[in-house]
Coordinates of C-alpha atoms and ligand atoms in Angstrom, one line a residue:
M3 CA 24.9 14.1 5.9
D4 CA 28.9 14.0 5.3
L5 CA 29.9 11.0 4.0
R6 CA 33.3 10.2 5.0
L7 CA 32.7 7.6 6.2
L8 CA 36.1 5.5 6.7
T9 CA 36.4 6.3 10.4
E10 CA 32.4 5.6 11.6
Q11 CA 32.3 2.8 13.1
P12 CA 28.7 0.9 13.7
S13 CA 27.3 0.1 17.2
T14 CA 27.4 -3.4 18.7
A15 CA 24.3 -3.8 18.5
E16 CA 24.1 -2.7 14.9
R17 CA 26.8 -4.9 13.9
S18 CA 25.2 -7.4 15.7
A19 CA 22.0 -6.5 13.6
I20 CA 23.7 -7.2 10.3
D21 CA 25.5 -10.2 10.8
A22 CA 22.5 -12.0 11.9
L23 CA 21.0 -11.1 9.1
L24 CA 23.9 -11.0 6.6
G25 CA 25.8 -13.6 8.4
S26 CA 29.4 -13.6 9.9
P27 CA 31.5 -12.0 7.9
E28 CA 33.9 -14.1 5.9
P29 CA 37.6 -13.5 7.6
A30 CA 40.1 -11.9 5.1
D31 CA 41.9 -14.4 4.1
G32 CA 44.6 -11.8 1.7
R33 CA 44.1 -14.3 -1.6
A34 CA 39.7 -14.0 -2.2
V35 CA 38.6 -11.2 -3.6
V36 CA 34.5 -11.4 -3.3
G37 CA 32.8 -9.3 -6.3
G38 CA 30.8 -9.1 -9.0
H39 CA 28.2 -11.3 -9.5
A40 CA 28.4 -12.6 -5.9
V41 CA 27.6 -9.0 -4.5
R42 CA 25.2 -7.2 -6.5
A43 CA 23.0 -10.6 -5.6
R44 CA 23.0 -9.1 -2.8
R45 CA 21.7 -5.8 -3.6
H46 CA 18.2 -6.5 -2.3
L47 CA 19.0 -7.6 1.0
L48 CA 19.7 -3.5 1.3
L49 CA 16.1 -2.5 2.5
P50 CA 16.4 -5.8 5.0
A51 CA 19.8 -3.7 6.3
L52 CA 18.4 -0.3 6.8
H53 CA 15.3 -2.2 8.7
A54 CA 17.7 -3.9 11.0
L55 CA 19.6 -0.6 11.7
Q56 CA 16.7 1.3 12.4
D57 CA 15.9 -1.3 14.7
A58 CA 18.5 -1.7 16.7
S59 CA 19.5 1.9 17.1
G60 CA 16.1 4.0 16.5
A61 CA 18.5 5.7 13.5
I62 CA 20.7 5.4 10.5
T63 CA 23.7 6.5 11.6
R64 CA 26.9 6.8 10.5
G65 CA 28.5 3.7 11.5
G66 CA 25.6 2.1 10.4
V67 CA 25.4 2.8 7.2
A68 CA 29.9 2.3 7.0
Y69 CA 28.9 -1.3 7.6
V70 CA 25.8 -2.0 5.8
S71 CA 28.2 0.0 3.0
E72 CA 31.3 -2.9 3.1
R73 CA 29.2 -5.6 3.9
L74 CA 27.0 -5.8 0.8
S75 CA 29.7 -3.6 -0.9
I76 CA 27.9 -1.0 -1.9
P77 CA 28.7 2.8 -2.4
P78 CA 27.9 4.7 1.0
T79 CA 26.6 7.6 -0.9
D80 CA 23.7 4.9 -2.7
V81 CA 22.9 3.2 0.6
F82 CA 22.0 6.9 1.9
G83 CA 20.4 7.8 -1.0
V84 CA 18.5 4.5 -0.8
A85 CA 17.9 5.4 3.1
S86 CA 16.9 9.0 3.1
F87 CA 14.3 7.8 0.4
Y88 CA 11.8 6.2 3.0
E89 CA 9.8 8.6 5.7
L90 CA 10.8 5.6 8.3
F91 CA 14.1 6.0 8.4
E92 CA 15.7 8.6 11.0
V93 CA 18.5 9.1 8.9
D94 CA 21.2 10.4 11.0
G95 CA 18.4 11.4 13.3
P96 CA 18.8 11.2 17.4
G97 CA 18.4 7.9 17.2
G98 CA 16.0 6.9 20.4
A99 CA 12.0 5.8 20.4
T100 CA 10.1 8.0 17.6
A101 CA 6.7 8.3 17.9
R102 CA 4.4 9.0 14.2
P103 CA 1.5 10.8 14.7
C104 CA -1.0 10.8 11.8
D105 CA -2.1 14.1 11.1
D106 CA -3.7 13.4 7.8
I107 CA -7.0 14.3 6.5
V108 CA -9.0 11.5 8.3
C109 CA -7.5 11.8 12.1
M110 CA -6.7 15.6 11.4
G111 CA -9.2 17.1 13.9
R112 CA -10.6 13.9 15.8
G113 CA -9.2 15.3 19.4
P114 CA -5.9 14.6 20.7
A115 CA -3.4 11.9 19.3
P116 CA -3.2 8.7 21.4
D117 CA 0.3 9.8 24.1
T118 CA 4.0 9.9 22.4
G119 CA 5.1 8.8 26.1
G120 CA 8.5 11.8 25.5
A121 CA 9.6 10.5 22.2
H122 CA 11.1 11.7 19.3
V123 CA 7.8 13.0 17.0
E124 CA 7.9 13.1 13.6
P125 CA 4.2 14.0 12.6
S126 CA 2.8 11.5 9.7
A127 CA 0.4 10.9 6.6
C128 CA -1.9 8.1 6.7
L129 CA -1.1 5.0 9.0
G130 CA -3.9 2.7 7.0
Q131 CA -5.7 3.1 10.3
C132 CA -8.7 5.4 9.6
D133 CA -11.6 3.3 11.7
R134 CA -9.6 3.6 14.2
G135 CA -7.9 7.1 14.6
P136 CA -6.4 9.2 16.0
V137 CA -3.7 7.1 15.6
V138 CA 0.5 7.1 16.4
L139 CA 2.8 4.8 15.2
H140 CA 5.0 3.8 17.8
H141 CA 9.0 2.3 17.6
E142 CA 11.4 1.5 20.2
P143 CA 15.1 0.1 19.2
G144 CA 15.1 -3.3 20.4
S145 CA 11.6 -4.1 20.5
G146 CA 10.6 -2.2 16.5
Y147 CA 7.3 -1.2 15.7
S148 CA 3.9 -0.8 17.4
V149 CA 0.5 1.1 16.8
A150 CA -1.4 2.5 19.0
T151 CA -5.1 3.4 18.1
A152 CA -7.9 5.6 20.1
E153 CA -10.1 2.6 19.6
S154 CA -9.1 -1.6 20.1
E155 CA -9.4 -3.8 16.8
G156 CA -12.2 -2.5 14.5
P157 CA -15.2 -5.2 14.1
V158 CA -16.7 -6.0 11.3
R159 CA -19.7 -5.1 11.5
Q160 CA -22.1 -6.7 9.4
P161 CA -24.1 -10.1 9.3
R162 CA -21.5 -12.8 8.2
S163 CA -24.3 -14.5 5.9
E164 CA -23.2 -11.3 3.5
L165 CA -19.6 -11.5 3.7
R166 CA -17.3 -13.3 1.2
L167 CA -14.0 -12.1 1.7
L168 CA -14.0 -11.0 5.4
R169 CA -16.0 -14.2 6.4
R170 CA -13.2 -15.5 8.4
V171 CA -12.4 -11.8 10.0
G172 CA -12.9 -11.8 13.4
E173 CA -14.1 -15.3 13.2
I174 CA -11.2 -17.5 13.2
D175 CA -8.1 -16.9 15.0
P176 CA -5.7 -15.4 13.2
T177 CA -2.5 -16.9 14.2
S178 CA -3.7 -20.8 13.8
L179 CA -3.3 -22.7 10.4
D180 CA -5.8 -25.2 12.1
D181 CA -8.8 -22.8 12.4
Y182 CA -7.7 -21.9 8.9
L183 CA -8.0 -25.3 7.8
D184 CA -11.7 -26.1 9.7
A185 CA -13.0 -23.3 7.6
G186 CA -12.1 -24.3 4.3
G187 CA -8.4 -22.8 3.9
F188 CA -6.4 -24.3 1.5
A189 CA -9.4 -25.9 -0.7
A190 CA -9.1 -23.7 -3.7
L191 CA -5.4 -24.0 -3.9
A192 CA -6.2 -27.7 -3.8
K193 CA -8.8 -27.1 -6.2
A194 CA -6.3 -25.7 -8.6
R195 CA -3.9 -28.0 -8.8
E196 CA -6.7 -30.6 -9.7
M197 CA -7.8 -28.5 -12.8
G198 CA -4.5 -27.4 -13.6
G199 CA -3.0 -23.6 -14.5
E200 CA -4.5 -23.2 -17.1
A201 CA -8.6 -23.9 -16.3
V202 CA -8.0 -21.6 -13.6
V203 CA -7.2 -18.9 -16.1
A204 CA -10.2 -19.8 -18.0
E205 CA -12.2 -19.7 -14.9
L206 CA -10.8 -16.6 -13.9
E207 CA -11.3 -15.0 -17.7
A208 CA -14.8 -15.9 -17.4
S209 CA -14.9 -14.6 -13.9
G210 CA -15.0 -10.8 -14.8
L211 CA -12.5 -10.0 -11.9
R212 CA -10.6 -7.1 -12.7
G213 CA -8.1 -5.5 -9.9
R214 CA -8.9 -4.2 -6.9
G215 CA -6.1 -1.7 -6.6
G216 CA -6.7 1.0 -8.3
A217 CA -6.1 0.2 -11.8
A218 CA -8.7 -2.7 -12.0
F219 CA -7.1 -4.3 -14.9
P220 CA -8.7 -8.1 -16.1
V221 CA -7.2 -10.5 -13.2
G222 CA -7.6 -13.8 -15.7
R223 CA -5.5 -11.9 -18.6
K224 CA -2.6 -10.2 -16.4
W225 CA -2.4 -14.7 -14.5
D226 CA -2.7 -15.6 -18.2
G227 CA 0.3 -13.2 -19.8
V228 CA 2.7 -14.2 -16.7
R229 CA 1.6 -18.2 -17.5
R230 CA 2.8 -17.8 -20.4
A231 CA 6.2 -16.0 -20.1
A232 CA 9.2 -18.0 -20.5
G233 CA 11.9 -17.7 -17.6
D234 CA 12.7 -17.8 -14.3
K235 CA 8.9 -16.3 -12.8
V236 CA 8.4 -14.4 -9.6
V237 CA 5.0 -13.2 -8.2
I238 CA 4.1 -10.5 -5.4
A239 CA 1.2 -9.3 -3.5
N240 CA 0.9 -5.7 -2.8
G241 CA 0.3 -4.9 0.6
D242 CA 1.6 -1.3 0.5
E243 CA -2.0 0.0 0.6
S244 CA -1.2 3.6 1.2
E245 CA -3.5 5.5 0.1
P246 CA -5.3 7.7 2.9
G247 CA -8.5 6.4 3.7
T248 CA -7.3 3.0 2.9
F249 CA -7.3 0.4 5.3
K250 CA -9.1 -2.9 3.7
D251 CA -5.6 -4.8 3.1
R252 CA -4.6 -4.2 6.5
V253 CA -7.6 -6.0 7.7
L254 CA -7.1 -9.0 5.7
M255 CA -3.6 -9.2 6.9
E256 CA -3.9 -8.9 10.2
G257 CA -7.3 -10.9 10.0
D258 CA -6.8 -13.4 7.0
P259 CA -3.7 -14.4 6.5
F260 CA -3.7 -17.4 5.1
A261 CA -5.7 -16.3 3.0
V262 CA -3.6 -13.9 1.7
I263 CA -0.6 -16.6 1.7
E264 CA -2.3 -19.4 0.2
A265 CA -3.7 -16.5 -2.6
L266 CA -0.6 -16.1 -3.1
A267 CA 0.5 -19.5 -3.7
L268 CA -2.7 -20.3 -6.3
F269 CA -0.7 -17.2 -8.1
G270 CA 2.8 -18.9 -8.3
F271 CA 0.9 -22.5 -9.3
V272 CA -1.1 -21.1 -11.7
T273 CA 2.1 -18.9 -13.4
G274 CA 4.5 -21.5 -12.8
A275 CA 6.8 -19.0 -10.2
E276 CA 8.6 -20.1 -7.5
E277 CA 9.2 -17.6 -6.2
G278 CA 6.9 -15.0 -4.0
F279 CA 6.9 -11.7 -1.9
I280 CA 4.9 -10.4 -0.1
Y281 CA 5.2 -6.7 0.2
V282 CA 4.0 -5.0 3.5
R283 CA 4.2 -1.3 4.3
G284 CA 6.7 -0.5 7.0
E285 CA 3.4 1.0 9.1
Y286 CA 2.0 -2.5 8.9
P287 CA 4.0 -4.4 12.0
T288 CA 0.9 -6.3 12.3
A289 CA 0.1 -7.6 9.4
A290 CA 4.1 -8.5 8.1
E291 CA 3.6 -10.9 11.7
R292 CA 1.2 -12.7 11.1
L293 CA 1.8 -13.4 7.7
E294 CA 5.4 -14.5 8.5
A295 CA 3.7 -16.6 11.3
A296 CA 1.5 -17.5 8.7
I297 CA 4.1 -18.9 5.9
A298 CA 6.3 -20.7 8.7
A299 CA 3.2 -22.5 9.8
A300 CA 2.1 -23.8 6.1
N301 CA 6.2 -24.6 5.5
E302 CA 6.0 -26.8 8.4
R303 CA 3.5 -28.3 6.5
D304 CA 4.5 -28.3 3.4
L305 CA 1.6 -26.3 2.2
L306 CA 2.7 -23.9 -0.4
G307 CA 4.5 -25.7 -2.9
M308 CA 6.7 -22.5 -3.3
T309 CA 8.8 -19.7 -1.4
I310 CA 7.0 -16.7 0.4
E311 CA 9.3 -14.1 1.9
V312 CA 7.6 -10.7 3.8
R313 CA 9.4 -8.1 2.6
R314 CA 8.4 -4.6 4.5
G315 CA 8.5 -1.3 3.2
A316 CA 9.7 1.7 5.1
G317 CA 6.9 4.4 4.8
A318 CA 6.9 5.4 0.4
Y319 CA 3.6 5.9 -0.7
V320 CA 4.7 5.9 -4.1
C321 CA 6.3 2.2 -3.5
G322 CA 2.2 1.0 -4.2
E323 CA 3.5 1.7 -7.6
E324 CA 4.3 -1.8 -8.7
T325 CA 7.4 -1.2 -10.7
A326 CA 8.6 1.6 -7.7
L327 CA 7.8 -1.9 -5.5
F328 CA 10.2 -4.0 -7.9
A329 CA 12.8 -0.8 -7.8
S330 CA 11.7 -1.3 -3.6
I331 CA 12.9 -5.5 -3.2
E332 CA 15.7 -5.3 -5.5
G333 CA 17.3 -2.3 -3.0
F334 CA 16.9 0.4 -4.5
R335 CA 15.1 4.3 -4.5
G336 CA 11.2 3.2 -5.0
E337 CA 11.2 4.7 -8.0
P338 CA 8.2 3.9 -11.0
R339 CA 9.9 3.2 -14.4
Q340 CA 9.3 3.6 -17.6
K341 CA 6.7 1.2 -18.7
P342 CA 7.0 -1.3 -21.5
P343 CA 8.5 -3.3 -20.5
F344 CA 5.3 -4.7 -18.3
P345 CA 5.8 -6.8 -15.6
N346 CA 5.0 -10.4 -17.6
E347 CA 7.9 -9.6 -19.4
A348 CA 10.5 -7.9 -17.5
G349 CA 9.7 -7.2 -13.4
V350 CA 11.2 -7.5 -10.3
F351 CA 15.1 -8.4 -11.3
G352 CA 14.0 -8.8 -14.6
R353 CA 12.5 -11.2 -14.5
P354 CA 8.5 -11.9 -15.4
T355 CA 6.4 -11.0 -12.5
G356 CA 2.9 -11.6 -11.6
I357 CA 2.0 -8.8 -9.3
N358 CA -1.7 -8.0 -7.9
N359 CA -3.1 -6.2 -4.3
I360 CA -3.7 -8.1 -1.7
E361 CA -8.1 -7.8 -2.0
T362 CA -7.6 -9.1 -5.6
L363 CA -5.8 -12.0 -4.9
V364 CA -8.4 -12.8 -1.7
T365 CA -11.1 -12.5 -4.0
V366 CA -9.7 -14.9 -6.1
L367 CA -10.3 -17.4 -3.5
E368 CA -13.6 -16.7 -4.0
V369 CA -13.3 -16.9 -8.0
L370 CA -12.1 -20.6 -7.1
R371 CA -14.3 -21.3 -4.5
L372 CA -17.9 -20.8 -6.5
G373 CA -16.7 -21.4 -10.4
G374 CA -16.0 -18.2 -12.7
T375 CA -19.7 -17.9 -14.3
A376 CA -21.4 -17.9 -10.7
F377 CA -19.2 -15.1 -9.6
A378 CA -20.0 -12.8 -12.5
E379 CA -23.4 -12.8 -11.5
L380 CA -22.7 -11.0 -8.5
G381 CA -22.1 -7.1 -9.1
T382 CA -22.6 -6.1 -12.4
D383 CA -21.9 -6.7 -16.3
G384 CA -19.1 -4.6 -16.5
S385 CA -18.1 -5.2 -12.3
T386 CA -18.0 -8.8 -11.2
G387 CA -18.4 -9.6 -7.7
P388 CA -17.7 -8.2 -4.2
K389 CA -16.0 -4.8 -3.6
L390 CA -14.4 -4.3 -0.1
F391 CA -14.9 -0.2 1.2
C392 CA -13.2 1.4 3.8
V393 CA -15.5 4.1 4.7
S394 CA -14.1 6.8 7.2
G395 CA -13.9 10.3 8.8
D396 CA -17.7 12.0 9.9
V397 CA -19.5 8.6 10.2
E398 CA -21.4 6.5 13.4
R399 CA -19.2 3.6 12.6
P400 CA -16.3 3.7 10.3
G401 CA -14.8 0.2 9.3
V402 CA -14.3 -2.1 5.9
Y403 CA -17.5 -2.8 4.5
E404 CA -18.3 -5.3 2.1
V405 CA -20.7 -4.9 -0.7
E406 CA -21.2 -6.2 -4.3
F407 CA -20.6 -3.7 -7.1
G408 CA -23.2 -1.9 -8.0
A409 CA -24.1 -0.1 -4.4
T410 CA -24.4 3.2 -4.3
S411 CA -22.0 5.8 -1.5
R412 CA -25.4 6.2 -0.3
D413 CA -25.7 2.2 1.0
L414 CA -22.2 2.4 2.3
L415 CA -22.9 5.9 4.2
A416 CA -26.0 4.3 5.8
L417 CA -24.2 1.1 6.6
A418 CA -21.5 3.2 8.5
G419 CA -24.3 5.0 10.5
G420 CA -25.0 8.0 8.8
V421 CA -23.1 10.6 9.0
A422 CA -22.1 11.3 12.6
E423 CA -23.6 13.2 15.8
G424 CA -26.5 14.0 12.7
K425 CA -25.6 16.4 10.8
G426 CA -25.7 17.1 7.6
L427 CA -23.2 15.8 4.6
G428 CA -20.4 18.4 3.7
A429 CA -18.6 16.1 0.3
V430 CA -17.6 12.5 0.4
L431 CA -13.6 12.2 -0.7
L432 CA -14.5 8.7 -2.8
G433 CA -10.8 7.0 -4.0
G434 CA -8.5 9.0 -1.2
A435 CA -6.2 11.6 -1.9
A436 CA -6.0 10.4 -5.2
G437 CA -9.9 10.7 -5.5
V438 CA -12.4 12.7 -6.1
F439 CA -14.9 15.1 -3.9
T440 CA -18.8 14.8 -4.5
G441 CA -21.1 15.7 -2.7
E442 CA -24.7 14.7 -1.9
D443 CA -25.7 14.0 -5.6
G444 CA -23.0 11.7 -6.0
L445 CA -24.1 9.6 -3.4
D446 CA -26.7 7.7 -5.9
V447 CA -23.9 6.5 -8.4
P448 CA -23.8 2.9 -8.3
L449 CA -20.1 2.0 -7.5
T450 CA -19.0 0.2 -10.3
F451 CA -15.9 1.1 -12.6
E452 CA -18.7 1.8 -15.6
D453 CA -20.6 4.2 -13.0
T454 CA -18.1 6.1 -11.3
R455 CA -15.9 6.9 -14.7
A456 CA -19.3 8.0 -16.5
A457 CA -19.5 10.3 -13.8
G458 CA -16.8 11.7 -13.8
L459 CA -15.6 9.9 -10.3
T460 CA -13.2 6.8 -9.0
I461 CA -13.3 4.0 -7.1
G462 CA -9.7 4.2 -6.6
A463 CA -8.6 1.5 -4.2
G464 CA -11.5 1.4 -2.1
A465 CA -11.9 4.4 0.2
L466 CA -14.9 6.7 1.0
I467 CA -13.7 9.7 3.5
V468 CA -16.9 11.4 4.8
F469 CA -16.8 15.1 5.8
D470 CA -19.9 16.5 7.6
E471 CA -21.2 19.6 7.1
T472 CA -19.2 22.1 9.5
T473 CA -15.8 20.6 7.9
D474 CA -13.6 23.9 7.0
F475 CA -12.7 22.2 3.7
E476 CA -9.3 24.3 3.1
P477 CA -7.0 22.9 5.5
V478 CA -8.2 19.2 4.1
V479 CA -7.0 20.3 0.8
E480 CA -3.8 22.2 1.7
R481 CA -3.2 18.5 3.4
I482 CA -3.7 16.7 0.1
A483 CA -1.6 18.9 -1.9
K484 CA 1.5 18.4 1.0
F485 CA 0.8 14.8 1.2
F486 CA 1.5 14.9 -3.1
S487 CA 4.4 16.9 -3.0
D488 CA 5.9 14.9 0.0
E489 CA 5.4 11.5 -1.5
S490 CA 6.8 12.2 -4.9
C491 CA 9.7 10.3 -6.3
G492 CA 10.9 13.7 -8.2
Q493 CA 12.0 11.8 -10.8
C494 CA 9.7 14.0 -12.9
V495 CA 10.2 17.2 -13.0
P496 CA 6.1 18.2 -13.8
C497 CA 5.3 16.4 -10.9
R498 CA 8.1 17.0 -8.2
V499 CA 7.6 21.1 -8.7
G500 CA 3.7 20.9 -10.1
T501 CA 2.9 19.3 -6.6
V502 CA 4.8 22.3 -4.8
R503 CA 3.8 24.8 -7.1
Q504 CA 0.1 23.4 -6.5
G505 CA 0.7 23.6 -2.7
E506 CA 1.7 27.3 -2.6
S507 CA -1.5 28.0 -5.0
L508 CA -3.7 26.8 -2.6
Q509 CA -1.9 28.7 0.3
R510 CA -1.7 32.2 -1.7
M511 CA -5.7 31.1 -2.4
F512 CA -6.8 30.6 1.2
A513 CA -4.6 33.6 2.6
N514 CA -6.2 36.3 -0.3
P515 CA -9.5 35.2 -2.4
A516 CA -9.4 38.2 -4.6
S517 CA -7.1 36.3 -6.2
T518 CA -9.0 33.3 -6.9
P519 CA -9.4 33.3 -10.4
V520 CA -5.3 33.5 -11.2
E521 CA -4.9 30.4 -8.8
V522 CA -7.4 28.1 -9.8
Q523 CA -6.3 29.3 -14.0
L524 CA -3.0 28.0 -12.3
L525 CA -3.9 24.9 -10.5
G526 CA -4.9 23.9 -13.9
D527 CA -2.5 24.2 -16.2
L528 CA -0.9 22.5 -13.5
A529 CA -3.1 19.3 -13.2
L530 CA -2.8 19.5 -17.3
A531 CA 1.0 19.5 -17.7
M532 CA 1.1 17.0 -14.7
D533 CA -1.2 14.9 -16.2
D534 CA 0.4 14.7 -19.4
S535 CA 3.8 13.8 -18.8
S536 CA 4.3 12.1 -15.5
I537 CA 5.8 8.4 -15.6
C538 CA 3.1 7.1 -12.6
G539 CA -0.5 7.9 -11.6
L540 CA 1.1 9.7 -8.5
G541 CA 1.8 12.8 -11.0
R542 CA -1.5 12.4 -13.1
T543 CA -3.9 12.3 -9.8
A544 CA -2.1 14.8 -7.5
S545 CA -4.4 17.3 -8.4
L546 CA -7.9 15.4 -9.1
A547 CA -9.0 15.9 -5.4
V548 CA -7.8 19.7 -5.3
L549 CA -10.0 20.3 -8.6
S550 CA -13.0 18.5 -7.9
A551 CA -13.0 20.4 -4.3
I552 CA -13.1 24.2 -6.3
D553 CA -15.4 22.6 -8.6
L554 CA -17.4 21.9 -6.3
G555 CA -17.2 24.8 -4.2
L556 CA -15.7 23.4 -1.2
V557 CA -13.0 26.2 -1.0
G558 CA -12.1 29.2 -3.7
G559 CA -15.4 29.4 -5.3
V560 CA -16.9 27.8 -8.3
R561 CA -13.9 27.6 -11.1
G562 CA -15.2 29.2 -14.3
Ligands
SF4_630 FE1 7.8 10.1 -9.2 FE2 6.1 12.0 -9.9 FE3 7.2 10.5 -12.0 FE4 5.4 9.6 -10.5 S1 4.4 10.9 -11.5 S2 7.7 9.2 -11.4 S3 6.1 10.2 -7.8 S4 8.5 12.1 -9.9

């Protein structure tokens, strides 16, 4: 984009959209200059402002950039730099309707995508609808985002008596606060207020609950760290699940939004935070709408005890990393930061911050309901409680399944009806694109943090992507490599360059099998460099699936 914008003007729709968000501009009286702290304090409105522009015209136009730049006192290059970071913003694009068909590893090869209706087409990485693909994310100026899937709402297919985290999903009206209250909603928050924050932390520690987003950090220790921190605190529900093959947080946010806000309010109560954010990935419009409606309904009855705001992401996998998410909320490019400082010391806006993913927070409600000791009896000693797994790919009944830790991939495969069409198993990708391929012998490894680690596998956020025996794994592995090179934020040279070189190496290997030994050596070296010197988990995990596919002989023969 040419950034000489002094003469560019926004359209009427763009101006109205920005004024609706930021308020009407103050008439200049020639005497007062607004700047400094007052202006910097509004920087966090940049991402909502870019959404407003995109929603108004279907693109981030020069006139729109110029107007946002003027209203927020952010240089145009800076506005452009942030806008161009996110996949969902059509920077200097043609405007009008956009259709984003998923071409990622679960949807690829699953028949024709739904109709794109003559819209401008931009293929997309995983849209988090793997249980009902193929899928297209539509954007229409004036009416926003909508999702078209091959199948309607994915049902919960387990007996209700077995369910804890999913027991309300599909059973109660997710838009009705009364339904939620009738189903025991807000009892956990009331109990926490009776017990006091310190006692809640003790229950969490007794429960052994660990985070469900991939890092498995003990939740009681995290909450205690934020609780003990001094200052004006913030709590965040991380709903940016973008790992290909992962869609459980979407099912919770869409199907049980009041549970998400109750759990975040509980997090705020325990830690002493009076402000909270729910960061929802931009590809989940229904989740964002239902959460906003739930917050409004709960506020009408004064149930939350704190302010909670929904922030929409805009298509950047790396924003699921907590420090990148902070930068995104603050109005900067979603680039991860070095730790320390850790979030409980200096998180979003430099304030002490507690952050957990959606499943973790909803599981906290179950700890309060059962009590920490009873909760710890579920699962195994090292991995307590229930866990959601997203089973997708070549299975009869893809969906989110709830089991206790210790169930195996074979158990989950059985719950999902087995390999589709009675075919044999090719492989399972456990943990999503940042995970590891395993074959038949990995199916019996108990799905716990400790057992998967010992077996060289990973649970990640709980994705199992199943491939049948007829799968050609070369395009699958190439698509995984492309995913990481597309999603690298580019800060670390080994990740920025290494993810690209990884894809190129695979292409050479598949085009010329005789080059396999050389390329396998190179891929191993790249993996070491990325693992050693990346700031965040994206670079450290970008090679796992590729190398495991080679190890298993799914592509390239067996690694020497
Ligand atoms: Fe960005 Fe990759 Fe570095 Fe993570 S590892 S900060 S994604 S360049």
